[in-house]
């Protein structure tokens, strides 16, 4: 089952444009922003936001990709054999404004792991967090600075943000079964 589509491609595109404008508005004095997409689906979302910001402003945007596998606190529970993806961050994070980008904010554990991974690289001036969907049910005191859609769910439901680069389409679906 592919789940019920709750956000179509055009709505997703408009949401990414809005998120980009919000980031520009909240960071007007930044000479350069550093976007870091959390693998996997945070990376294409970060690329889209980068393109939008550069199109709408005079702000230069550096882009990185972050694999948080070894920073997760639920690694042994979630993965018997973890699959590692390479992190690609070729800039210095010290004293920079870093914006982490992910697809879904749920328990907050991914965001915490991403912050730990960034802090292992240096000491940014600030870390901000952008997500396409906030579905609630936090286990840690984490909140996103920029939220595309607030979609309240039950713990038995799953949210799937599909992106063209990985899934062949841009949309958001909800289901009672794990989907992608």
Short mmCIF file of N, CA and C in Angstrom, two decimals:
data_model
loop_
_atom_site.label_atom_id
_atom_site.label_comp_id
_atom_site.label_asym_id
_atom_site.label_seq_id
_atom_site.Cartn_x
_atom_site.Cartn_y
_atom_site.Cartn_z
N UNK A 1 0.85 -1.19 0.00
CA UNK A 1 0.00 0.00 0.00
C UNK A 1 0.89 1.25 0.00
N UNK A 2 0.54 2.22 -0.81
CA UNK A 2 1.31 3.44 -0.91
C UNK A 2 0.84 4.53 0.04
N UNK A 3 -0.24 4.30 0.75
CA UNK A 3 -0.76 5.29 1.68
C UNK A 3 -1.62 6.33 0.99
N UNK A 4 -2.29 7.12 1.79
CA UNK A 4 -3.15 8.19 1.29
C UNK A 4 -2.29 9.44 1.07
N UNK A 5 -2.33 9.99 -0.13
CA UNK A 5 -1.58 11.20 -0.45
C UNK A 5 -2.25 12.38 0.26
N UNK A 6 -1.48 13.07 1.10
CA UNK A 6 -2.04 14.21 1.83
C UNK A 6 -1.42 15.54 1.38
N UNK A 7 -0.29 15.47 0.69
CA UNK A 7 0.33 16.66 0.10
C UNK A 7 0.82 16.27 -1.29
N UNK A 8 0.30 16.96 -2.31
CA UNK A 8 0.71 16.65 -3.68
C UNK A 8 1.97 17.44 -4.07
N UNK A 9 2.45 17.22 -5.28
CA UNK A 9 3.71 17.81 -5.73
C UNK A 9 3.67 19.34 -5.74
N UNK A 10 2.59 19.94 -6.24
CA UNK A 10 2.56 21.41 -6.30
C UNK A 10 2.52 22.02 -4.91
N UNK A 11 1.81 21.39 -3.98
CA UNK A 11 1.78 21.89 -2.60
C UNK A 11 3.14 21.73 -1.95
N UNK A 12 3.81 20.63 -2.24
CA UNK A 12 5.15 20.41 -1.69
C UNK A 12 6.12 21.46 -2.22
N UNK A 13 6.04 21.76 -3.51
CA UNK A 13 6.90 22.80 -4.10
C UNK A 13 6.65 24.16 -3.44
N UNK A 14 5.39 24.52 -3.27
CA UNK A 14 5.05 25.80 -2.61
C UNK A 14 5.56 25.83 -1.17
N UNK A 15 5.48 24.70 -0.49
CA UNK A 15 5.95 24.61 0.89
C UNK A 15 7.46 24.81 0.96
N UNK A 16 8.20 24.22 0.04
CA UNK A 16 9.65 24.41 0.01
C UNK A 16 10.01 25.87 -0.29
N UNK A 17 9.26 26.51 -1.14
CA UNK A 17 9.48 27.94 -1.43
C UNK A 17 9.23 28.77 -0.18
N UNK A 18 8.14 28.46 0.54
CA UNK A 18 7.83 29.20 1.78
C UNK A 18 8.92 28.99 2.82
N UNK A 19 9.37 27.75 2.99
CA UNK A 19 10.45 27.48 3.94
C UNK A 19 11.71 28.28 3.58
N UNK A 20 12.02 28.35 2.30
CA UNK A 20 13.19 29.10 1.83
C UNK A 20 13.07 30.58 2.18
N UNK A 21 11.88 31.15 1.95
CA UNK A 21 11.66 32.56 2.30
C UNK A 21 11.77 32.79 3.81
N UNK A 22 11.27 31.85 4.61
CA UNK A 22 11.38 31.98 6.07
C UNK A 22 12.84 31.96 6.51
N UNK A 23 13.63 31.11 5.91
CA UNK A 23 15.05 31.03 6.25
C UNK A 23 15.75 32.34 5.89
N UNK A 24 15.46 32.89 4.72
CA UNK A 24 16.03 34.18 4.30
C UNK A 24 15.62 35.28 5.28
N UNK A 25 14.34 35.30 5.64
CA UNK A 25 13.82 36.33 6.54
C UNK A 25 14.48 36.28 7.92
N UNK A 26 14.74 35.08 8.42
CA UNK A 26 15.31 34.93 9.75
C UNK A 26 16.84 34.99 9.78
N UNK A 27 17.45 35.08 8.61
CA UNK A 27 18.92 35.13 8.54
C UNK A 27 19.37 36.23 7.57
N UNK A 28 18.90 37.46 7.74
CA UNK A 28 19.19 38.51 6.74
C UNK A 28 20.64 38.99 6.74
N UNK A 29 21.33 38.87 7.85
CA UNK A 29 22.69 39.38 7.95
C UNK A 29 23.76 38.32 7.75
N UNK A 30 23.36 37.16 7.32
CA UNK A 30 24.31 36.07 7.14
C UNK A 30 24.90 36.15 5.73
N UNK A 31 26.22 36.21 5.65
CA UNK A 31 26.88 36.26 4.34
C UNK A 31 26.76 34.92 3.63
N UNK A 32 26.76 33.87 4.39
CA UNK A 32 26.68 32.54 3.81
C UNK A 32 25.94 31.62 4.76
N UNK A 33 24.99 30.89 4.22
CA UNK A 33 24.28 29.89 5.02
C UNK A 33 24.88 28.52 4.72
N UNK A 34 24.80 27.67 5.68
CA UNK A 34 25.31 26.32 5.55
C UNK A 34 24.16 25.36 5.79
N UNK A 35 23.62 24.80 4.71
CA UNK A 35 22.54 23.84 4.79
C UNK A 35 23.14 22.44 4.82
N UNK A 36 22.65 21.62 5.72
CA UNK A 36 23.10 20.23 5.80
C UNK A 36 21.88 19.33 5.80
N UNK A 37 21.73 18.55 4.73
CA UNK A 37 20.63 17.61 4.63
C UNK A 37 20.97 16.33 5.38
N UNK A 38 20.01 15.87 6.18
CA UNK A 38 20.19 14.61 6.91
C UNK A 38 19.78 13.48 5.96
N UNK A 39 20.72 12.56 5.75
CA UNK A 39 20.45 11.47 4.81
C UNK A 39 19.31 10.61 5.32
N UNK A 40 18.44 10.23 4.51
CA UNK A 40 18.46 10.25 3.08
C UNK A 40 17.60 11.38 2.52
N UNK A 41 16.36 11.46 2.90
CA UNK A 41 15.46 12.39 2.21
C UNK A 41 15.66 13.86 2.58
N UNK A 42 16.42 14.13 3.62
CA UNK A 42 16.73 15.52 3.94
C UNK A 42 17.67 16.15 2.92
N UNK A 43 18.46 15.34 2.23
CA UNK A 43 19.43 15.86 1.27
C UNK A 43 18.74 16.51 0.06
N UNK A 44 17.81 15.82 -0.63
CA UNK A 44 17.16 16.48 -1.76
C UNK A 44 16.31 17.68 -1.33
N UNK A 45 15.75 17.62 -0.13
CA UNK A 45 14.99 18.78 0.37
C UNK A 45 15.93 19.96 0.59
N UNK A 46 17.11 19.70 1.16
CA UNK A 46 18.10 20.77 1.37
C UNK A 46 18.56 21.35 0.03
N UNK A 47 18.74 20.49 -0.98
CA UNK A 47 19.14 20.98 -2.32
C UNK A 47 18.09 21.92 -2.89
N UNK A 48 16.82 21.57 -2.74
CA UNK A 48 15.74 22.42 -3.25
C UNK A 48 15.71 23.76 -2.52
N UNK A 49 15.89 23.73 -1.20
CA UNK A 49 15.91 24.97 -0.41
C UNK A 49 17.11 25.83 -0.81
N UNK A 50 18.27 25.21 -1.01
CA UNK A 50 19.47 25.93 -1.45
C UNK A 50 19.19 26.67 -2.76
N UNK A 51 18.64 25.95 -3.74
CA UNK A 51 18.35 26.56 -5.04
C UNK A 51 17.38 27.72 -4.90
N UNK A 52 16.36 27.56 -4.07
CA UNK A 52 15.38 28.63 -3.86
C UNK A 52 16.02 29.85 -3.21
N UNK A 53 16.80 29.63 -2.16
CA UNK A 53 17.43 30.75 -1.45
C UNK A 53 18.35 31.52 -2.39
N UNK A 54 19.14 30.80 -3.16
CA UNK A 54 20.06 31.48 -4.08
C UNK A 54 19.30 32.22 -5.18
N UNK A 55 18.17 31.70 -5.59
CA UNK A 55 17.35 32.36 -6.61
C UNK A 55 16.68 33.63 -6.06
N UNK A 56 16.24 33.60 -4.81
CA UNK A 56 15.47 34.70 -4.24
C UNK A 56 16.30 35.75 -3.52
N UNK A 57 17.59 35.49 -3.29
CA UNK A 57 18.38 36.41 -2.47
C UNK A 57 19.81 36.51 -2.99
N UNK A 58 20.58 37.31 -2.32
CA UNK A 58 22.01 37.41 -2.62
C UNK A 58 22.83 36.59 -1.64
N UNK A 59 22.21 35.64 -1.00
CA UNK A 59 22.89 34.82 0.00
C UNK A 59 23.49 33.60 -0.68
N UNK A 60 24.78 33.38 -0.44
CA UNK A 60 25.45 32.17 -0.93
C UNK A 60 25.13 31.04 0.04
N UNK A 61 24.86 29.88 -0.50
CA UNK A 61 24.48 28.74 0.32
C UNK A 61 25.43 27.57 0.05
N UNK A 62 26.10 27.10 1.10
CA UNK A 62 26.91 25.88 1.00
C UNK A 62 26.02 24.71 1.42
N UNK A 63 26.25 23.57 0.81
CA UNK A 63 25.40 22.42 1.06
C UNK A 63 26.24 21.22 1.48
N UNK A 64 25.80 20.55 2.52
CA UNK A 64 26.45 19.33 2.97
C UNK A 64 25.43 18.21 3.15
N UNK A 65 25.95 17.00 3.28
CA UNK A 65 25.11 15.82 3.51
C UNK A 65 25.62 15.11 4.76
N UNK A 66 24.69 14.73 5.64
CA UNK A 66 25.06 14.17 6.93
C UNK A 66 24.44 12.80 7.14
N UNK A 67 25.29 11.82 7.44
CA UNK A 67 24.83 10.50 7.86
C UNK A 67 24.95 10.45 9.38
N UNK A 68 23.84 10.22 10.06
CA UNK A 68 23.84 10.26 11.53
C UNK A 68 23.83 8.86 12.16
N UNK A 69 24.01 7.83 11.36
CA UNK A 69 23.85 6.45 11.85
C UNK A 69 24.56 6.20 13.17
N UNK A 70 25.84 6.52 13.27
CA UNK A 70 26.59 6.20 14.48
C UNK A 70 26.31 7.16 15.64
N UNK A 71 25.53 8.19 15.42
CA UNK A 71 25.18 9.12 16.49
C UNK A 71 23.81 8.80 17.09
N UNK A 72 23.12 7.83 16.54
CA UNK A 72 21.78 7.49 17.03
C UNK A 72 21.88 6.80 18.39
N UNK A 73 20.94 7.10 19.28
CA UNK A 73 20.92 6.43 20.57
C UNK A 73 20.11 5.13 20.52
N UNK A 74 19.44 4.89 19.40
CA UNK A 74 18.65 3.66 19.24
C UNK A 74 19.26 2.75 18.18
N UNK A 75 20.56 2.87 17.94
CA UNK A 75 21.22 2.14 16.87
C UNK A 75 21.03 0.63 16.99
N UNK A 76 21.25 0.07 18.16
CA UNK A 76 21.15 -1.39 18.30
C UNK A 76 19.70 -1.86 18.23
N UNK A 77 18.76 -1.05 18.67
CA UNK A 77 17.36 -1.44 18.61
C UNK A 77 16.83 -1.37 17.18
N UNK A 78 17.30 -0.42 16.41
CA UNK A 78 16.74 -0.15 15.10
C UNK A 78 17.42 -0.94 13.99
N UNK A 79 18.71 -1.17 14.11
CA UNK A 79 19.46 -1.80 13.03
C UNK A 79 20.34 -2.92 13.58
N UNK A 80 20.15 -4.15 13.08
CA UNK A 80 21.04 -5.22 13.51
C UNK A 80 22.40 -5.03 12.83
N UNK A 81 22.38 -4.64 11.56
CA UNK A 81 23.61 -4.29 10.83
C UNK A 81 23.37 -2.92 10.21
N UNK A 82 23.92 -1.86 10.79
CA UNK A 82 23.64 -0.53 10.26
C UNK A 82 24.24 -0.34 8.88
N UNK A 83 23.49 0.35 8.01
CA UNK A 83 23.98 0.70 6.68
C UNK A 83 24.49 2.13 6.74
N UNK A 84 25.77 2.32 6.43
CA UNK A 84 26.37 3.64 6.51
C UNK A 84 26.35 4.35 5.17
N UNK A 85 26.00 5.61 5.20
CA UNK A 85 26.09 6.49 4.05
C UNK A 85 27.14 7.52 4.39
N UNK A 86 27.93 7.89 3.44
CA UNK A 86 29.01 8.83 3.67
C UNK A 86 28.47 10.24 3.91
N UNK A 87 29.02 10.92 4.91
CA UNK A 87 28.72 12.33 5.12
C UNK A 87 29.61 13.14 4.19
N UNK A 88 29.07 14.19 3.60
CA UNK A 88 29.82 15.05 2.70
C UNK A 88 29.68 16.49 3.19
N UNK A 89 30.60 16.89 4.04
CA UNK A 89 30.60 18.27 4.55
C UNK A 89 32.01 18.81 4.31
N UNK A 90 32.14 19.65 3.28
CA UNK A 90 33.46 20.14 2.91
C UNK A 90 33.65 21.61 3.27
N UNK A 91 33.05 22.00 4.39
CA UNK A 91 33.23 23.36 4.88
C UNK A 91 33.37 23.32 6.40
N UNK A 92 33.95 24.37 6.92
CA UNK A 92 34.18 24.50 8.36
C UNK A 92 32.89 25.00 9.01
N UNK A 93 32.40 24.30 10.02
CA UNK A 93 31.16 24.71 10.69
C UNK A 93 31.40 25.69 11.83
N UNK A 94 32.65 25.90 12.23
CA UNK A 94 32.95 26.79 13.35
C UNK A 94 32.44 28.20 13.09
N UNK A 95 31.71 28.74 14.06
CA UNK A 95 31.20 30.11 14.03
C UNK A 95 30.26 30.38 12.85
N UNK A 96 29.64 29.35 12.30
CA UNK A 96 28.73 29.49 11.17
C UNK A 96 27.28 29.25 11.60
N UNK A 97 26.36 29.72 10.78
CA UNK A 97 24.95 29.39 10.95
C UNK A 97 24.68 28.14 10.13
N UNK A 98 24.38 27.05 10.81
CA UNK A 98 24.13 25.76 10.17
C UNK A 98 22.64 25.46 10.27
N UNK A 99 22.05 25.12 9.14
CA UNK A 99 20.64 24.74 9.14
C UNK A 99 20.55 23.28 8.73
N UNK A 100 20.10 22.45 9.65
CA UNK A 100 19.88 21.03 9.38
C UNK A 100 18.52 20.89 8.69
N UNK A 101 18.43 20.02 7.70
CA UNK A 101 17.18 19.81 6.96
C UNK A 101 16.85 18.33 6.99
N UNK A 102 15.60 18.02 7.35
CA UNK A 102 15.15 16.63 7.37
C UNK A 102 13.72 16.56 6.86
N UNK A 103 13.26 15.34 6.59
CA UNK A 103 11.92 15.18 6.05
C UNK A 103 10.84 15.20 7.13
N UNK A 104 11.02 14.43 8.22
CA UNK A 104 9.98 14.31 9.25
C UNK A 104 10.59 14.49 10.63
N UNK A 105 9.95 15.31 11.44
CA UNK A 105 10.30 15.44 12.85
C UNK A 105 9.27 14.64 13.64
N UNK A 106 9.74 13.65 14.38
CA UNK A 106 8.86 12.76 15.13
C UNK A 106 9.29 12.76 16.59
N UNK A 107 10.15 11.87 17.00
CA UNK A 107 10.54 11.77 18.41
C UNK A 107 11.58 12.82 18.81
N UNK A 108 12.32 13.32 17.83
CA UNK A 108 13.41 14.26 18.10
C UNK A 108 14.77 13.60 18.17
N UNK A 109 14.80 12.28 18.10
CA UNK A 109 16.07 11.55 18.24
C UNK A 109 16.99 11.75 17.03
N UNK A 110 16.44 11.83 15.84
CA UNK A 110 17.26 12.09 14.65
C UNK A 110 17.88 13.48 14.74
N UNK A 111 17.09 14.47 15.15
CA UNK A 111 17.61 15.85 15.27
C UNK A 111 18.72 15.91 16.32
N UNK A 112 18.54 15.23 17.44
CA UNK A 112 19.58 15.22 18.47
C UNK A 112 20.85 14.56 17.94
N UNK A 113 20.70 13.45 17.23
CA UNK A 113 21.86 12.77 16.66
C UNK A 113 22.57 13.66 15.65
N UNK A 114 21.80 14.39 14.85
CA UNK A 114 22.40 15.30 13.86
C UNK A 114 23.17 16.42 14.55
N UNK A 115 22.61 16.96 15.62
CA UNK A 115 23.31 18.02 16.36
C UNK A 115 24.61 17.48 16.96
N UNK A 116 24.58 16.27 17.51
CA UNK A 116 25.80 15.65 18.04
C UNK A 116 26.84 15.50 16.93
N UNK A 117 26.41 15.06 15.75
CA UNK A 117 27.34 14.89 14.63
C UNK A 117 27.95 16.22 14.21
N UNK A 118 27.15 17.27 14.15
CA UNK A 118 27.66 18.60 13.78
C UNK A 118 28.64 19.10 14.85
N UNK A 119 28.30 18.92 16.10
CA UNK A 119 29.17 19.39 17.18
C UNK A 119 30.50 18.63 17.20
N UNK A 120 30.51 17.41 16.66
CA UNK A 120 31.77 16.67 16.58
C UNK A 120 32.70 17.27 15.51
N UNK A 121 32.14 18.09 14.63
CA UNK A 121 32.93 18.73 13.56
C UNK A 121 33.44 20.11 13.97
N UNK A 122 32.86 20.69 15.00
CA UNK A 122 33.24 22.03 15.43
C UNK A 122 32.15 22.68 16.24
N UNK A 123 32.25 24.00 16.39
CA UNK A 123 31.28 24.73 17.21
C UNK A 123 30.62 25.82 16.38
N UNK A 124 29.44 25.51 15.79
CA UNK A 124 28.74 26.53 15.00
C UNK A 124 28.27 27.68 15.88
N UNK A 125 28.09 28.83 15.27
CA UNK A 125 27.50 29.97 15.98
C UNK A 125 26.07 29.62 16.39
N UNK A 126 25.33 29.00 15.45
CA UNK A 126 23.98 28.53 15.76
C UNK A 126 23.63 27.36 14.86
N UNK A 127 22.74 26.52 15.37
CA UNK A 127 22.18 25.42 14.59
C UNK A 127 20.68 25.65 14.55
N UNK A 128 20.14 25.67 13.35
CA UNK A 128 18.70 25.78 13.15
C UNK A 128 18.23 24.49 12.50
N UNK A 129 16.91 24.27 12.52
CA UNK A 129 16.38 23.00 12.05
C UNK A 129 15.15 23.26 11.19
N UNK A 130 15.16 22.70 9.97
CA UNK A 130 14.04 22.81 9.04
C UNK A 130 13.54 21.41 8.71
N UNK A 131 12.21 21.22 8.76
CA UNK A 131 11.62 19.93 8.41
C UNK A 131 10.43 20.14 7.50
N UNK A 132 10.20 19.17 6.65
CA UNK A 132 9.02 19.22 5.79
C UNK A 132 7.76 18.93 6.60
N UNK A 133 7.83 17.95 7.52
CA UNK A 133 6.64 17.57 8.31
C UNK A 133 7.01 17.44 9.79
N UNK A 134 6.21 18.06 10.64
CA UNK A 134 6.27 17.82 12.09
C UNK A 134 5.02 17.04 12.43
N UNK A 135 5.21 15.80 12.88
CA UNK A 135 4.06 14.94 13.17
C UNK A 135 3.78 14.78 14.66
N UNK A 136 4.56 15.48 15.51
CA UNK A 136 4.32 15.39 16.95
C UNK A 136 4.98 14.18 17.57
N UNK A 137 4.61 13.89 18.83
CA UNK A 137 5.07 12.72 19.59
C UNK A 137 6.54 12.81 20.01
N UNK A 138 6.98 13.97 20.45
CA UNK A 138 8.37 14.16 20.85
C UNK A 138 8.72 13.34 22.08
N UNK A 139 9.91 12.74 22.06
CA UNK A 139 10.49 12.07 23.22
C UNK A 139 11.60 12.91 23.82
N UNK A 140 12.09 13.88 23.05
CA UNK A 140 13.14 14.79 23.50
C UNK A 140 12.65 16.22 23.27
N UNK A 141 13.16 17.18 24.05
CA UNK A 141 12.69 18.57 23.91
C UNK A 141 13.32 19.26 22.69
N UNK A 142 12.85 18.87 21.52
CA UNK A 142 13.38 19.37 20.24
C UNK A 142 12.22 20.03 19.50
N UNK A 143 12.50 21.19 18.90
CA UNK A 143 11.51 21.86 18.06
C UNK A 143 12.21 22.37 16.81
N UNK A 144 11.51 22.36 15.69
CA UNK A 144 12.07 22.87 14.45
C UNK A 144 11.87 24.38 14.37
N UNK A 145 12.84 25.07 13.77
CA UNK A 145 12.72 26.50 13.51
C UNK A 145 11.81 26.76 12.33
N UNK A 146 11.82 25.84 11.37
CA UNK A 146 11.05 26.00 10.14
C UNK A 146 10.31 24.69 9.87
N UNK A 147 8.98 24.77 9.76
CA UNK A 147 8.15 23.59 9.56
C UNK A 147 7.31 23.78 8.31
N UNK A 148 7.41 22.83 7.39
CA UNK A 148 6.61 22.88 6.18
C UNK A 148 5.15 22.63 6.48
N UNK A 149 4.85 21.50 7.10
CA UNK A 149 3.48 21.11 7.41
C UNK A 149 3.45 20.47 8.80
N UNK A 150 2.49 20.88 9.62
CA UNK A 150 2.21 20.19 10.87
C UNK A 150 1.12 19.17 10.56
N UNK A 151 1.44 17.89 10.71
CA UNK A 151 0.48 16.83 10.42
C UNK A 151 0.38 15.94 11.65
N UNK A 152 -0.60 16.23 12.53
CA UNK A 152 -0.75 15.39 13.72
C UNK A 152 -1.09 13.96 13.32
N UNK A 153 -0.45 13.02 13.99
CA UNK A 153 -0.67 11.60 13.70
C UNK A 153 -0.84 10.84 15.00
N UNK A 154 -1.32 9.61 14.86
CA UNK A 154 -1.25 8.69 16.00
C UNK A 154 0.11 8.00 15.90
N UNK A 155 0.51 7.36 16.99
CA UNK A 155 1.78 6.65 16.96
C UNK A 155 1.72 5.42 16.05
N UNK A 156 0.54 4.98 15.71
CA UNK A 156 0.38 3.82 14.83
C UNK A 156 0.44 4.20 13.35
N UNK A 157 0.44 5.50 13.05
CA UNK A 157 0.49 5.95 11.67
C UNK A 157 1.92 6.25 11.25
N UNK A 158 2.14 6.24 9.95
CA UNK A 158 3.44 6.55 9.38
C UNK A 158 3.28 7.68 8.37
N UNK A 159 4.24 8.58 8.36
CA UNK A 159 4.30 9.66 7.37
C UNK A 159 5.47 9.35 6.44
N UNK A 160 5.24 9.46 5.15
CA UNK A 160 6.29 9.23 4.17
C UNK A 160 6.40 10.46 3.28
N UNK A 161 7.54 11.13 3.36
CA UNK A 161 7.84 12.22 2.45
C UNK A 161 8.60 11.60 1.29
N UNK A 162 8.00 11.65 0.12
CA UNK A 162 8.64 11.10 -1.07
C UNK A 162 9.29 12.24 -1.85
N UNK A 163 10.51 11.99 -2.31
CA UNK A 163 11.22 12.99 -3.11
C UNK A 163 11.64 12.36 -4.44
N UNK A 164 11.58 13.17 -5.47
CA UNK A 164 11.83 12.69 -6.83
C UNK A 164 13.16 11.95 -6.97
N UNK A 165 14.23 12.47 -6.38
CA UNK A 165 15.56 11.88 -6.53
C UNK A 165 15.65 10.45 -5.98
N UNK A 166 14.81 10.12 -5.02
CA UNK A 166 14.85 8.79 -4.39
C UNK A 166 13.63 7.96 -4.79
N UNK A 167 12.45 8.59 -4.81
CA UNK A 167 11.20 7.86 -4.98
C UNK A 167 10.53 8.05 -6.33
N UNK A 168 11.06 8.96 -7.15
CA UNK A 168 10.47 9.20 -8.46
C UNK A 168 9.28 10.14 -8.47
N UNK A 169 8.97 10.73 -7.31
CA UNK A 169 7.87 11.70 -7.22
C UNK A 169 8.01 12.51 -5.95
N UNK A 170 7.39 13.68 -5.93
CA UNK A 170 7.38 14.55 -4.75
C UNK A 170 5.96 14.57 -4.19
N UNK A 171 5.81 14.03 -2.99
CA UNK A 171 4.50 14.02 -2.33
C UNK A 171 4.68 13.54 -0.89
N UNK A 172 3.63 13.70 -0.12
CA UNK A 172 3.63 13.22 1.27
C UNK A 172 2.41 12.32 1.43
N UNK A 173 2.64 11.14 2.03
CA UNK A 173 1.57 10.17 2.23
C UNK A 173 1.50 9.79 3.71
N UNK A 174 0.33 9.32 4.12
CA UNK A 174 0.11 8.82 5.47
C UNK A 174 -0.51 7.43 5.37
N UNK A 175 -0.14 6.56 6.29
CA UNK A 175 -0.63 5.18 6.24
C UNK A 175 -0.56 4.55 7.62
N UNK A 176 -1.29 3.48 7.79
CA UNK A 176 -1.19 2.66 9.01
C UNK A 176 -0.08 1.64 8.88
N UNK A 177 0.46 1.48 7.68
CA UNK A 177 1.55 0.54 7.41
C UNK A 177 2.80 1.33 7.06
N UNK A 178 3.98 0.77 7.35
CA UNK A 178 5.23 1.40 6.96
C UNK A 178 5.30 1.42 5.45
N UNK A 179 5.49 2.62 4.90
CA UNK A 179 5.47 2.79 3.44
C UNK A 179 6.69 3.58 2.98
N UNK A 180 6.98 3.49 1.73
CA UNK A 180 7.93 4.40 1.04
C UNK A 180 7.81 4.21 -0.41
#
